[in-house]
Coordinates of C-alpha atoms (C1' of nucleotides) in Angstrom, one line a residue:
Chain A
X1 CA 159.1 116.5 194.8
X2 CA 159.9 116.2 191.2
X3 CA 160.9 119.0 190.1
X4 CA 161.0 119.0 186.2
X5 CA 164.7 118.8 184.6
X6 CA 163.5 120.4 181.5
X7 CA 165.7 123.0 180.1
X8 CA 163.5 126.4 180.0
X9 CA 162.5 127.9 176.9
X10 CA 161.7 124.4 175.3
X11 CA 157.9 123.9 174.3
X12 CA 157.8 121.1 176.8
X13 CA 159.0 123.5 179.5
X14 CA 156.4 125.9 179.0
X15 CA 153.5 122.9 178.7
X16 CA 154.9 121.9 182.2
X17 CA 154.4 125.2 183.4
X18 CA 151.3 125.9 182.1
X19 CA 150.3 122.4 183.2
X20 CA 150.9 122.5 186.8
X21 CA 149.6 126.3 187.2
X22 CA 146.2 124.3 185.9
X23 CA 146.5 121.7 188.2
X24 CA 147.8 123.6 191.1
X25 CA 144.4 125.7 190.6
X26 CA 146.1 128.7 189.6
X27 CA 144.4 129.1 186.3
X28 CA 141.0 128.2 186.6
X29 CA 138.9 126.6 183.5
X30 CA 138.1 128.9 181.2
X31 CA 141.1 131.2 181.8
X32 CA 142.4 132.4 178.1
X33 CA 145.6 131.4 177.0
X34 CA 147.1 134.2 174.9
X35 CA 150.0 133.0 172.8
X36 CA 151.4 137.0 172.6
X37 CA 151.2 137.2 176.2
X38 CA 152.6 133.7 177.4
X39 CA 155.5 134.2 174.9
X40 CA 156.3 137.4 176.3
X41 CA 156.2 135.7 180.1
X42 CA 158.6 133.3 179.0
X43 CA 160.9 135.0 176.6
X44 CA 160.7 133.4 173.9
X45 CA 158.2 133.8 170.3
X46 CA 154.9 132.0 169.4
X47 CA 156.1 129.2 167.7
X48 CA 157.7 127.5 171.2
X49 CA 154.1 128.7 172.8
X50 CA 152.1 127.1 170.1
X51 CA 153.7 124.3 170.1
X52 CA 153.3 123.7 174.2
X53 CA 149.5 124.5 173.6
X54 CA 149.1 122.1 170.6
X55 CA 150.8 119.6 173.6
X56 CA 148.4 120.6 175.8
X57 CA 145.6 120.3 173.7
X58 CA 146.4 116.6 173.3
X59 CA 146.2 115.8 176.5
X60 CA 142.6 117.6 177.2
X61 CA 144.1 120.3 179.3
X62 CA 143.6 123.0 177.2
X63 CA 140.7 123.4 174.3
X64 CA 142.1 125.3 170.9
X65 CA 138.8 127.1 169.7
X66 CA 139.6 127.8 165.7
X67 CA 140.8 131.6 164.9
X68 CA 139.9 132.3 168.9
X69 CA 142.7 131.0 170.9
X70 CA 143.6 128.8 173.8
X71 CA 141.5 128.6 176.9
X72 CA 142.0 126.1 179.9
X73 CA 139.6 122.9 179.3
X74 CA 135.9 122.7 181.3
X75 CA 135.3 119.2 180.8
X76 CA 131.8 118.6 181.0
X77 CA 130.0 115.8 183.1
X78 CA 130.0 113.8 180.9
X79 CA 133.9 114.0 180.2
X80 CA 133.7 113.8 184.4
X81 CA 132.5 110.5 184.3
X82 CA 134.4 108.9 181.3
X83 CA 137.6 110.3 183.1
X84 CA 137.0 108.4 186.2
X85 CA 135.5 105.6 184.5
X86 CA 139.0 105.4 182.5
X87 CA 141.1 106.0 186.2
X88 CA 138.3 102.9 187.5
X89 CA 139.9 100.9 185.1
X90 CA 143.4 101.6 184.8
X91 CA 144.5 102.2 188.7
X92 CA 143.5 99.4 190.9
X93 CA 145.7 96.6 189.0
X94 CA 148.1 99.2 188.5
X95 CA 148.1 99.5 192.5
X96 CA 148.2 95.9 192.9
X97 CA 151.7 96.1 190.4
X98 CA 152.9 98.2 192.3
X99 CA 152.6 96.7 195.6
X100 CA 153.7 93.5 194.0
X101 CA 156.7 95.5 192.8
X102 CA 156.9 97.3 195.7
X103 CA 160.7 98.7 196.6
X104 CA 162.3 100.2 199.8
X105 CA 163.2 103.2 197.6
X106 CA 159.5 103.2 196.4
X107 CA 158.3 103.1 200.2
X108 CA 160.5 105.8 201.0
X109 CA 159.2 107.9 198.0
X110 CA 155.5 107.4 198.5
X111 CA 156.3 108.1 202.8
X112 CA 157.9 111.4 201.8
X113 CA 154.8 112.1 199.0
X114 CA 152.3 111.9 201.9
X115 CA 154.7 114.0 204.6
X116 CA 154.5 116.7 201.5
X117 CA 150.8 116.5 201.0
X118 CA 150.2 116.8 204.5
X119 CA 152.6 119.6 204.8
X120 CA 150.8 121.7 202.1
X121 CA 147.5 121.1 203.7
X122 CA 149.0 122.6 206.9
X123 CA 150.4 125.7 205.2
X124 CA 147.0 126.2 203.9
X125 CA 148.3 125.8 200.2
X126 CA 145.3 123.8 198.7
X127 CA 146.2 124.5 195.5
X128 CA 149.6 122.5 195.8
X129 CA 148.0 120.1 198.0
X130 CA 145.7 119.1 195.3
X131 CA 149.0 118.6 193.0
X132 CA 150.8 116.9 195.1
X133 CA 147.5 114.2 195.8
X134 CA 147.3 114.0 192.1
X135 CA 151.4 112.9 191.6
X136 CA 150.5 110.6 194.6
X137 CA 148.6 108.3 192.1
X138 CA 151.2 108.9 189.1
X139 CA 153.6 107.7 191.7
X140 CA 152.1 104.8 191.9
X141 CA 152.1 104.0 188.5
X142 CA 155.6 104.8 188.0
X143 CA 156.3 102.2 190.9
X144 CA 154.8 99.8 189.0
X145 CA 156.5 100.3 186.1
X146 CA 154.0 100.8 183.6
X147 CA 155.4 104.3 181.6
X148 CA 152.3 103.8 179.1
X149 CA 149.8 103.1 181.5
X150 CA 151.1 106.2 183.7
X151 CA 151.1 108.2 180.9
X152 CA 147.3 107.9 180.5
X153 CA 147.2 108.0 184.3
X154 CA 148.8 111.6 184.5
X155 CA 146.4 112.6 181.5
X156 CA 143.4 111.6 184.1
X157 CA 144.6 113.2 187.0
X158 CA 145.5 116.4 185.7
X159 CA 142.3 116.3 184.2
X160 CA 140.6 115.2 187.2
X161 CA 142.3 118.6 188.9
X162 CA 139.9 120.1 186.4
X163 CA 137.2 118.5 187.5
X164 CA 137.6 118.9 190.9
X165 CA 138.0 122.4 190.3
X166 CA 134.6 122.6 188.8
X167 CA 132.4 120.3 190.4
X168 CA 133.9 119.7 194.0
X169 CA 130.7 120.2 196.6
X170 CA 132.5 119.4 199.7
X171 CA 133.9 122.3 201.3
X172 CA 136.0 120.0 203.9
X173 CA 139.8 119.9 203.5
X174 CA 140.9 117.2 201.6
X175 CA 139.9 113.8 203.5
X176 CA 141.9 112.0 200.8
X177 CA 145.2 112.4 202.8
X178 CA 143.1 109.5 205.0
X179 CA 142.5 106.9 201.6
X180 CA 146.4 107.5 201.0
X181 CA 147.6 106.6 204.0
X182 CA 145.5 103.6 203.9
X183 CA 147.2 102.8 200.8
X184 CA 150.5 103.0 202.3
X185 CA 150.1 100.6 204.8
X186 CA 149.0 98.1 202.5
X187 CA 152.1 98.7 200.5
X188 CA 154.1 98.5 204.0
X189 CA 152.8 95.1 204.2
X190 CA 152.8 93.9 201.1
X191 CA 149.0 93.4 200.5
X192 CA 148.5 93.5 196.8
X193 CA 144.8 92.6 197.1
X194 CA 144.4 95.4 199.8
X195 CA 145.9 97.9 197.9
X196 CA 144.0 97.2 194.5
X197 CA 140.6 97.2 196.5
X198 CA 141.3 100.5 198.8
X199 CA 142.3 102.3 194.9
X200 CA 139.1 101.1 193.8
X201 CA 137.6 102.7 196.9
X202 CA 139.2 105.3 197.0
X203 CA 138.8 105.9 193.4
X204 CA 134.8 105.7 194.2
X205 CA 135.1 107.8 196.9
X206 CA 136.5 111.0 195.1
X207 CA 133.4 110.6 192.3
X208 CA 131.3 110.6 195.2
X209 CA 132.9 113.4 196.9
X210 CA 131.6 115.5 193.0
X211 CA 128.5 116.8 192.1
X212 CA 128.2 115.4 189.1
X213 CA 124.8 115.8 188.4
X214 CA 124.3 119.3 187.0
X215 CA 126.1 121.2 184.8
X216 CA 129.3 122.7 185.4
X217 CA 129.0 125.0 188.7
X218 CA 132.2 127.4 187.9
X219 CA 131.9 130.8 185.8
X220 CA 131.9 128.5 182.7
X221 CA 132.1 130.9 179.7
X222 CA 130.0 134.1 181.4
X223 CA 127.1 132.6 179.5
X224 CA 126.0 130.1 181.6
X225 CA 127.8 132.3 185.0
X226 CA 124.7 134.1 184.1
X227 CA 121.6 132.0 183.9
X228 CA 121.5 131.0 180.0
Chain B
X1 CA 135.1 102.3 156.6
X2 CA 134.8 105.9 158.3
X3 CA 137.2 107.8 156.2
X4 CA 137.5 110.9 157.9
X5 CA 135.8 114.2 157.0
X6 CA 138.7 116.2 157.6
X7 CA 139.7 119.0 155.6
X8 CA 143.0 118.9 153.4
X9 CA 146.1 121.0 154.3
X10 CA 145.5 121.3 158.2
X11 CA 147.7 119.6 160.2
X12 CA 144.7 116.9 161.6
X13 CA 144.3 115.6 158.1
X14 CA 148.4 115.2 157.7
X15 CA 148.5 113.2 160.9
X16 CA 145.9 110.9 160.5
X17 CA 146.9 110.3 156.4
X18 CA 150.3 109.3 158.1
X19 CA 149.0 107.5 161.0
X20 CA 146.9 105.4 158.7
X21 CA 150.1 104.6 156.4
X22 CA 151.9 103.6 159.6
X23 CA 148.6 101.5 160.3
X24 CA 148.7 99.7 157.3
X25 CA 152.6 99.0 157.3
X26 CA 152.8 101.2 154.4
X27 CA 155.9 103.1 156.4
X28 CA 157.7 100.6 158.1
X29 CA 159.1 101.3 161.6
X30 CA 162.4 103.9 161.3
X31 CA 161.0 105.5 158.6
X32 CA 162.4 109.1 158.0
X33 CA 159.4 111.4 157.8
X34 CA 161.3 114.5 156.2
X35 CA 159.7 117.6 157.0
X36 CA 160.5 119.2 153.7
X37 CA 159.6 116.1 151.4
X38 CA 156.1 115.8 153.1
X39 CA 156.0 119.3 152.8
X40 CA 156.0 119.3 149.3
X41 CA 153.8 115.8 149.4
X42 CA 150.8 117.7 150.8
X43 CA 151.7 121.1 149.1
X44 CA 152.1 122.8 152.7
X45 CA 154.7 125.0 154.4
X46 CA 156.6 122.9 157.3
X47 CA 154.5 124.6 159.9
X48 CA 151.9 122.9 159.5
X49 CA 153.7 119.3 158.7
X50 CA 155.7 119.7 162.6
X51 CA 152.3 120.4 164.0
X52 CA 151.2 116.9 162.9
X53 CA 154.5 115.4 162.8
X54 CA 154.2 116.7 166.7
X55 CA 150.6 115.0 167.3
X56 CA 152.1 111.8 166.4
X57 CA 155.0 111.6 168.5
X58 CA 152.3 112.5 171.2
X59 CA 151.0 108.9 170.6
X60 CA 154.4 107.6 170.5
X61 CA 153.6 106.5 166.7
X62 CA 156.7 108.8 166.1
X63 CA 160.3 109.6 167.2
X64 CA 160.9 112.8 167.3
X65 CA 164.8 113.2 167.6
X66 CA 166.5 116.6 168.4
X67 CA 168.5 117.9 165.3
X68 CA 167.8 114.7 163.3
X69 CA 163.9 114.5 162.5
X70 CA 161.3 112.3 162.7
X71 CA 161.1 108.7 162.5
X72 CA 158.3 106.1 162.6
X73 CA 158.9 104.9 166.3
X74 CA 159.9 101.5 167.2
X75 CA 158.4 100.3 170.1
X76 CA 160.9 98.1 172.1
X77 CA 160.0 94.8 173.9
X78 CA 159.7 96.8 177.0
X79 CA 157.0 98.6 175.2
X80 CA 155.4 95.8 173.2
X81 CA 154.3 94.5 177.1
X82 CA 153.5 98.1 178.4
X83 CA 151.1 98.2 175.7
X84 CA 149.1 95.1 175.5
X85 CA 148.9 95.5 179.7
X86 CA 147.5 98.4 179.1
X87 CA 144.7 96.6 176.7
X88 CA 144.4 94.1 178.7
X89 CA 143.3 96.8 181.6
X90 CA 140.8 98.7 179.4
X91 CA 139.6 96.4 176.7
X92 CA 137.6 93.4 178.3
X93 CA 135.6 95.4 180.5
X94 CA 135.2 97.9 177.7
X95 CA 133.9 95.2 175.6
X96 CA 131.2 94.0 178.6
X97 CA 130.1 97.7 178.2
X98 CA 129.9 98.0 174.5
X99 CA 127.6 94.7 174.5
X100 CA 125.4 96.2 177.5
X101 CA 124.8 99.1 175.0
X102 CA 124.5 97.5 172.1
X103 CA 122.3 98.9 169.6
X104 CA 121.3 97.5 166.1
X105 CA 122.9 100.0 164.1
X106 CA 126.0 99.2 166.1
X107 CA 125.5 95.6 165.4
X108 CA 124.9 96.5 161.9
X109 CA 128.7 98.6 161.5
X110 CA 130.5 95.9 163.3
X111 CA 129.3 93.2 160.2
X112 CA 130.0 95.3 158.0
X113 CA 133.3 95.6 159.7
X114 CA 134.0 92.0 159.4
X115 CA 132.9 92.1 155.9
X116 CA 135.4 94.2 155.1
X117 CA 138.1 92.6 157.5
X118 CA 137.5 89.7 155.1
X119 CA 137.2 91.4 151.9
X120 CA 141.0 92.9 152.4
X121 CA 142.2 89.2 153.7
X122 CA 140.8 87.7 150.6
X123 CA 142.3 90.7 148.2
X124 CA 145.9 90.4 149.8
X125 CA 145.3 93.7 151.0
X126 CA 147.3 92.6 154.1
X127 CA 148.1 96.5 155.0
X128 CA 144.6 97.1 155.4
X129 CA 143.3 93.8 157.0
X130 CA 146.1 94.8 159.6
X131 CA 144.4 98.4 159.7
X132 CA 140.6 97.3 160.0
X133 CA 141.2 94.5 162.2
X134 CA 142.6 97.3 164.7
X135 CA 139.9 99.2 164.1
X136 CA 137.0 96.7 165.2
X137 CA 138.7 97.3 168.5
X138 CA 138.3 101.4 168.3
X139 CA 134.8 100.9 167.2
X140 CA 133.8 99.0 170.0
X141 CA 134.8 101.5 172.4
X142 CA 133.0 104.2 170.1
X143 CA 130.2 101.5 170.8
X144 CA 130.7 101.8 174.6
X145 CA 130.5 105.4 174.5
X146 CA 133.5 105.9 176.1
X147 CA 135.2 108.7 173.9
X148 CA 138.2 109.0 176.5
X149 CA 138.9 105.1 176.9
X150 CA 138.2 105.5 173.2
X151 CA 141.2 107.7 172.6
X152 CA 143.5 105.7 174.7
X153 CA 142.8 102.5 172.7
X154 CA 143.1 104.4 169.2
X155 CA 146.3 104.7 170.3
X156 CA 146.9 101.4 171.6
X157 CA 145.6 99.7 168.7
X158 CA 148.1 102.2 166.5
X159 CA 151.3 101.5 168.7
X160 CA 149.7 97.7 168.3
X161 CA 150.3 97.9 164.6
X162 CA 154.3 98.7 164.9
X163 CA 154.6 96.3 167.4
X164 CA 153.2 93.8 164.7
X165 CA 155.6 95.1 162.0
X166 CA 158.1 94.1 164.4
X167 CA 157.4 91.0 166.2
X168 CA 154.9 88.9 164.4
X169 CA 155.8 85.4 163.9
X170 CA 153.0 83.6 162.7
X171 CA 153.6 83.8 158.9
X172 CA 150.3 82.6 158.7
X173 CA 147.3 84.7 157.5
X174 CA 145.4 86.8 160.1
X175 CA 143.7 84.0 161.7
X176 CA 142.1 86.9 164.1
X177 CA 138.6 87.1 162.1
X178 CA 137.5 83.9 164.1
X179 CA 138.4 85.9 167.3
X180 CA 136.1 88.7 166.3
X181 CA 133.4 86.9 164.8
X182 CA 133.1 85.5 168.5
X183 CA 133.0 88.5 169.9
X184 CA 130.3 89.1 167.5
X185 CA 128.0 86.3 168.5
X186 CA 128.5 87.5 171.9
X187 CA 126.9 91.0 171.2
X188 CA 124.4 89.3 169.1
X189 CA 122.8 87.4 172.2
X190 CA 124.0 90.4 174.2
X191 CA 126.2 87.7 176.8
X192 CA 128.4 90.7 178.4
X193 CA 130.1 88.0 180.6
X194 CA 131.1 86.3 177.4
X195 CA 132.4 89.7 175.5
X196 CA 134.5 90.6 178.1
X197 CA 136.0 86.9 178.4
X198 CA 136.6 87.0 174.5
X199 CA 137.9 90.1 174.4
X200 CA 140.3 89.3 177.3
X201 CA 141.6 85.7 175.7
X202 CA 141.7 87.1 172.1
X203 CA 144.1 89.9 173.2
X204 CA 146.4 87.1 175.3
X205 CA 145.9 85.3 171.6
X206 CA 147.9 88.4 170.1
X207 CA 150.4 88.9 173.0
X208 CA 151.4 84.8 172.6
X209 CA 151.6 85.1 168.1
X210 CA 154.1 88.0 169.2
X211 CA 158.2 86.9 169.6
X212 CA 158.9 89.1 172.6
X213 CA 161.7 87.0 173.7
X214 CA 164.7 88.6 171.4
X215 CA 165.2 92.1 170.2
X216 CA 163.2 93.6 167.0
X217 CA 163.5 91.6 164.0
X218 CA 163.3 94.4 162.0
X219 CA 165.5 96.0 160.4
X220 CA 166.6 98.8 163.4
X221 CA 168.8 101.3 162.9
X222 CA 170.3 99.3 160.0
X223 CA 173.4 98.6 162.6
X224 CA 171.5 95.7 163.8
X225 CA 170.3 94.9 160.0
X226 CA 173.9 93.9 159.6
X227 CA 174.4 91.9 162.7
X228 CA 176.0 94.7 165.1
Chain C
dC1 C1' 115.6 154.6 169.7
dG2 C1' 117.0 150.2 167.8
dA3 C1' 119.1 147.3 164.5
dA4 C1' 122.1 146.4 161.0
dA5 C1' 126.3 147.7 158.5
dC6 C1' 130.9 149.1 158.7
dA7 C1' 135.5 150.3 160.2
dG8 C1' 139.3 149.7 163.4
dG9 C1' 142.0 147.0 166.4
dA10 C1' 143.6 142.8 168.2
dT11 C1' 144.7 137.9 167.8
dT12 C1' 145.4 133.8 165.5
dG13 C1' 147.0 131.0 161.1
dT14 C1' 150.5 130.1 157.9
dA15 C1' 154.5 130.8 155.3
dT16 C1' 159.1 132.0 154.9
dA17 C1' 163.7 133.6 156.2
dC18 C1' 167.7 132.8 158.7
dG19 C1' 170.7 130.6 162.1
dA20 C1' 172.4 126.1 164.1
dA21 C1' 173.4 121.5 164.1
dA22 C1' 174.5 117.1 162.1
dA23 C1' 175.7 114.2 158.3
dT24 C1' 178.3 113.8 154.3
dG25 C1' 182.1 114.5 151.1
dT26 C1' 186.8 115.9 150.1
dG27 C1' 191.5 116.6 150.7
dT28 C1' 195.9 116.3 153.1
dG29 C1' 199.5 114.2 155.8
dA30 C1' 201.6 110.3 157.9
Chain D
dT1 C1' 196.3 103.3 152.1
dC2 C1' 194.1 104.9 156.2
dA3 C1' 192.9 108.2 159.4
dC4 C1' 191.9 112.7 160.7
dA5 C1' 190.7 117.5 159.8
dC6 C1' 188.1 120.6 157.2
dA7 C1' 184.6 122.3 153.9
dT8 C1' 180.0 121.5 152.0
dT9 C1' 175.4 120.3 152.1
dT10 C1' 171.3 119.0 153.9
dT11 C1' 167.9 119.3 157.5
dC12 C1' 166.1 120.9 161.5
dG13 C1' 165.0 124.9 165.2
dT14 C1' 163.3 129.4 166.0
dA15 C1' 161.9 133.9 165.0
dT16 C1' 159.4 137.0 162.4
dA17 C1' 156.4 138.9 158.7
dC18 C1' 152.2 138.9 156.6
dA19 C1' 147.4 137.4 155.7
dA20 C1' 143.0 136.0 157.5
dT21 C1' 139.6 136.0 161.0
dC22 C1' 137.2 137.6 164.8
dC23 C1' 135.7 140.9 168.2
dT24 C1' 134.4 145.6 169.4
dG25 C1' 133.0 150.1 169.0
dT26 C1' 131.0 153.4 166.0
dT27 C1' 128.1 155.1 162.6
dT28 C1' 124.1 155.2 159.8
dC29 C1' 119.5 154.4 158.4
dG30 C1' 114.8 153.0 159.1

DNA sequence: CGAAACAGGATTGTATACGAAAATGTGTGA
DNA sequence: TCACACATTTTCGTATACAATCCTGTTTCG
């Protein structure tokens, strides 16, 4: 899709990186982020790599525990709830902008979006196919124009890749790929009211889709993979 | 107010002593934020100064330009909208939840909060009336108990205070206290409807004492200072 | 045998040194 | 006198060195 122009070797290279290995479900919550080790990965020293963790930190995608290092964020359930409480808020209107702003190009874009996030499904690549339904919704928000309001959406959905990691209880293939072509076709026809009440939905629909009622149900930190 | 327990020389403490100079119009937009002069202000190696002088830029309070430094950003008109859309998205219904959960001590820190709104108004303080009236926002969020929308309006209401530097018209003083002390009757009877109606009219209020039509009145770059 | 103290190793935190780029100041030639 | 080229200076970008902290494995003593 969108494949970062961002000269390698920068810090914002590396947070990329490291960013979409965490969404894509490569590096599951919890993993340790060693700044000797990622600096040796990517050639360069620990300044660049503290720098992209410091980035990373910022954004809640990575927790900087004091004198021990970076690890890959576990948002609690709490954290769960305020992130889609935040994405309750912030993406229907900005769905109904977009479809009121709504472009051929942007059509086109969000078509192609889909054909990819089905194509990953096929190819049995979950791990990109929960990227690319992420970007879906940062799509839209770039269609409607709104760079500070999609900057806090691509916060929440990289940190809702997180969650899902941790507290997804349906085993199903994603059923989302349904909710986003729904959306589509009320961008096709130009239904703004449609389109902010099916992101609402939809929105509801993947909190439902959690199990957000105990606590984390990943390895968390070996303390609580172990029963307290 | 709630003068941060941080501790001196880390690079938390440097942003937020900045941040609340930018706050209170003490460093006017395009600032140059030297790393070696701040260096020496807080009697700390540059390390830690980028770290912070990095944080900032993060919440687009700062400019960070390659080869050339840090400035104090200066949100364009584009931005200016971007930002109070983005209020206007999470605020209101923020407010409705704040009042659902009020609580007497919260009651009790938003009086005070006035109180001292008032006391800086009627001192000429006008820096910090700028910086507290921003702040009753942030603490109504704290209120809701929503530390992620919470975050995302500490910025807002920071980005808010540029935008102020740079496009107020109204010469005349903060006439916002009436606005709050509304919204403060409203929590007292605990009328959510109401809190989230006030909140939503009192930020079109701000939007509409803002001159958004031309470029910023502010100095610039010092090449539009001098009329191009 | 168990617990506490201690030493070794590994990793992060901070400062500093050095190279690179840009802005500024100076001098020369038309 | 003005413009252009060159030298100087300042400031930033990155790497590296060293100190501080934490973790781990061992030893020692009750």
């Amino acid at each position: 899709m969108n494949d970062m122009l961002l000269t390698p070797g920068t810090a914002e290279y590396v947070a990329a990186e490291i960013e979409r290995a965490i969404h894509e479900h490569r590096l599951p919550p919890g993993s340790k982020l060693g700044e000797d080790e990622l600096a040796e990965v990517y050639g360069i020293s620990r300044t660049i790599v503290r720098a992209a963790l410091q980035g990373l930190s910022h954004r809640h995608l990575v927790e900087l525990k004091r004198n021990r290092g970076a690890f890959v964020a576990q948002p609690t359930v709490r954290e769960a709830r305020e992130v889609f409480e935040a994405r309750a808020l912030l993406e229907p209107r900005t769905a109904r902008s977009a479809c009121e702003r709504m472009t051929p190009e942007g059509l086109a874009l969000l078509r192609a979006h889909i054909e990819a996030e089905h194509a990953a499904v096929h190819a049995g690549e979950s791990g990109r196919a929960v990227y690319l339904s992420g970007q879906f919704h940062v799509e839209i928000a770039r269609i409607a124009d709104q760079a500070t309001i999609e900057a806090f959406i691509s916060e929440l959905v990289s940190r809702s890749a997180l969650i899902i990691a941790l507290y997804w209880q349906r085993r199903a293939a994603l059923c989302e790929s349904h909710a986003h072509h729904a959306l589509m076709s009320a961008f096709e026809t130009g239904d703004a009211d449609m389109a902010e009440d099916l992101m609402k939905s939809h929105l509801l629909d993947l909190v439902t889709s959690l199990d957000l009622r105990n606590r984390a149900s990943f390895p968390g930190t070996l303390r609580e993979a172990l029963g307290q």
